[in-house]
């Protein structure tokens, strides 16, 4: 829904016909647009996924935002502000995509702040040192890019278009992260130790970002069937490890996984099993920073109430 | 107090003088002037803009190709009533992966009429989705705004991934490692 | 340039740079905490611009001294303690509520705009050129902050009350931006910088009617810091210490290291 629809056009097709035509369109690689018929479940899944994605971008501003004031030189400071600002922009583009499906931002924020809606668990881990800016940029944004590159091809037009815009900016995020990691890994022994400590803390949570095994992921099948996702969680996770592990190791950094090795026969990196208890525990809200992140978001929301109200009041007076 | 996130404004941006305006996204703003200012911050953080338009999202009338095909008579039933007309802007999405872009203007009595006129006036445009909205509802940046609103993005080179040399450093290190691994 | 004038110019540039740095730093604290997502993004741009301006002034000072630009700018920011900072107290105050932040930004922007316009006439060409460039960004800041101040001033009773409270507080510090010092007289006589009193007159001419139109009452006379209580630019509130210990925390872990 971009705007008010005047004179709705009555759709006389049967539900089976509609669904068959819808799936045929997806099979042909067409984009579904607001206004087109779509199964309720498609709409529901998209709103769930896109708003969750939007919340992740917005909550994701906090862990890195905490280091804006402490960035160790002027250039890094500008870069970090721009990066965190971009994440806000991503949240903004994504809320827009969800709005085209009929969700309002008021509802979505209410769902986030009341704890009903989820966001990526990665942001429930604390940022403890400057090196974490490198680890987040490289690992977390790197993992996000794989997911987002896939979503840029998804069947829902507004989501795909938001992703195209986002992907273009994410590359800057990953590059600046790599730049920090390289600088520290090749820096003084203290800097290298700081970087290693950061990789130790962020490696596993990053692998968890891709979500549960597909066999344990209730939504995977339908998302793939309707062209929302085109790759499975496990496929994406594998590409991430294949790409990232050798690069980190080339810098002399160690990956905190004793079972990690390059498997000549498959051509892939084999890695150990994720601690799924930790994963589900953080999803359920018991991560190190869940409460803090939500309290911060709620505070900003409440502090802003009078501001939003005053601006709306002015607009109303100005019009009358 | 119930929350308000303010109304939504559609944002249309033009990358270069000789290109049409394209859809960028929306901003939430209390009024059109704030929408225009925030559109600049949300969509012109990188230098590719010479003009911005904002229009209340609820003023955009839209039809998809699928909707029009379902009811071929719908268009035919729309007749001019002889009431005063105004100018409407016409935007269309022409390819599956494409973005909405500016097609032209029509003179019409109401939104549905404007869409009908658009289809007649631009038969060569194979729109997958059409938008029409009243021209007078649009707030536009002016050429005078370019310097203050859009030009500064060009000097913010710290946002440009091309300025990071991480990749070349990494490749060099990895090549070094490969050669040292060889027996 | 004789050494005395050179030093005066460096001091002037540093004071300008420190103002913009500290203000930009305070603004950057909003990133992720603003009243609405659009403003997280918009206000971060203003923070980026102000820090960008600070860098321009630090680098000009480096040029005057014949130092390496980037090294000098970072040394000034990360390795000076509070008493060596030359920013006005107004910009170091904590960010406060959105009314305080927006009004501070507006008052600073308007002052900066007036000063920059004068500086474009500077007899020191690099300064005139830099001022002209920065001016274009300030036009946008002013448009943004004016839009906000007008709306919050006229919005609701609560927003008006918060704005008035912020204004009363900020006006106690505003005059320090214009306080003259001996060095400025030297620079003024060399046609390098405008006269401070002239800046104040021009700025007040612009802000007073604007604030009144926004239903805000600018405090007069006695509410201003009196001429006998000039606060010199090495005098700071306790807030600057806190700000700097945070800002410099990582950089000082190892001053010799590359970050
Ligand atoms: Fe992002
Ligand atoms: Fe990112
Ligand atoms: Fe400035």
mmCIF file of N, CA and C and ligand atoms in Angstrom, chain C residues 20 50 53 108 112 134 138 141, ligand 3:
data_model
loop_
_atom_site.group_PDB
_atom_site.id
_atom_site.type_symbol
_atom_site.label_atom_id
_atom_site.label_comp_id
_atom_site.label_asym_id
_atom_site.label_seq_id
_atom_site.Cartn_x
_atom_site.Cartn_y
_atom_site.Cartn_z
ATOM 1 N N UNK C 20 33.973 23.573 17.346
ATOM 2 C CA UNK C 20 33.259 22.695 16.411
ATOM 3 C C UNK C 20 33.451 21.229 16.790
ATOM 4 N N UNK C 50 30.224 19.185 11.676
ATOM 5 C CA UNK C 50 30.942 20.015 12.648
ATOM 6 C C UNK C 50 32.345 19.456 12.910
ATOM 7 N N UNK C 53 34.399 20.381 10.041
ATOM 8 C CA UNK C 53 34.859 21.773 10.098
ATOM 9 C C UNK C 53 36.038 21.909 11.062
ATOM 10 N N UNK C 108 24.477 28.275 17.881
ATOM 11 C CA UNK C 108 25.851 28.174 17.400
ATOM 12 C C UNK C 108 25.902 28.372 15.881
ATOM 13 N N UNK C 112 27.965 31.044 13.904
ATOM 14 C CA UNK C 112 28.995 30.570 12.990
ATOM 15 C C UNK C 112 28.787 31.146 11.592
ATOM 16 N N UNK C 134 32.943 26.080 4.029
ATOM 17 C CA UNK C 134 32.160 25.622 5.180
ATOM 18 C C UNK C 134 30.788 26.283 5.198
ATOM 19 N N UNK C 138 26.813 25.191 6.382
ATOM 20 C CA UNK C 138 26.105 25.876 7.463
ATOM 21 C C UNK C 138 24.744 26.389 7.009
ATOM 22 N N UNK C 141 22.555 23.587 7.789
ATOM 23 C CA UNK C 141 22.365 23.418 9.245
ATOM 24 C C UNK C 141 21.330 24.409 9.754
HETATM 25 FE FE1 LIG D 3 30.383 24.249 11.760
#
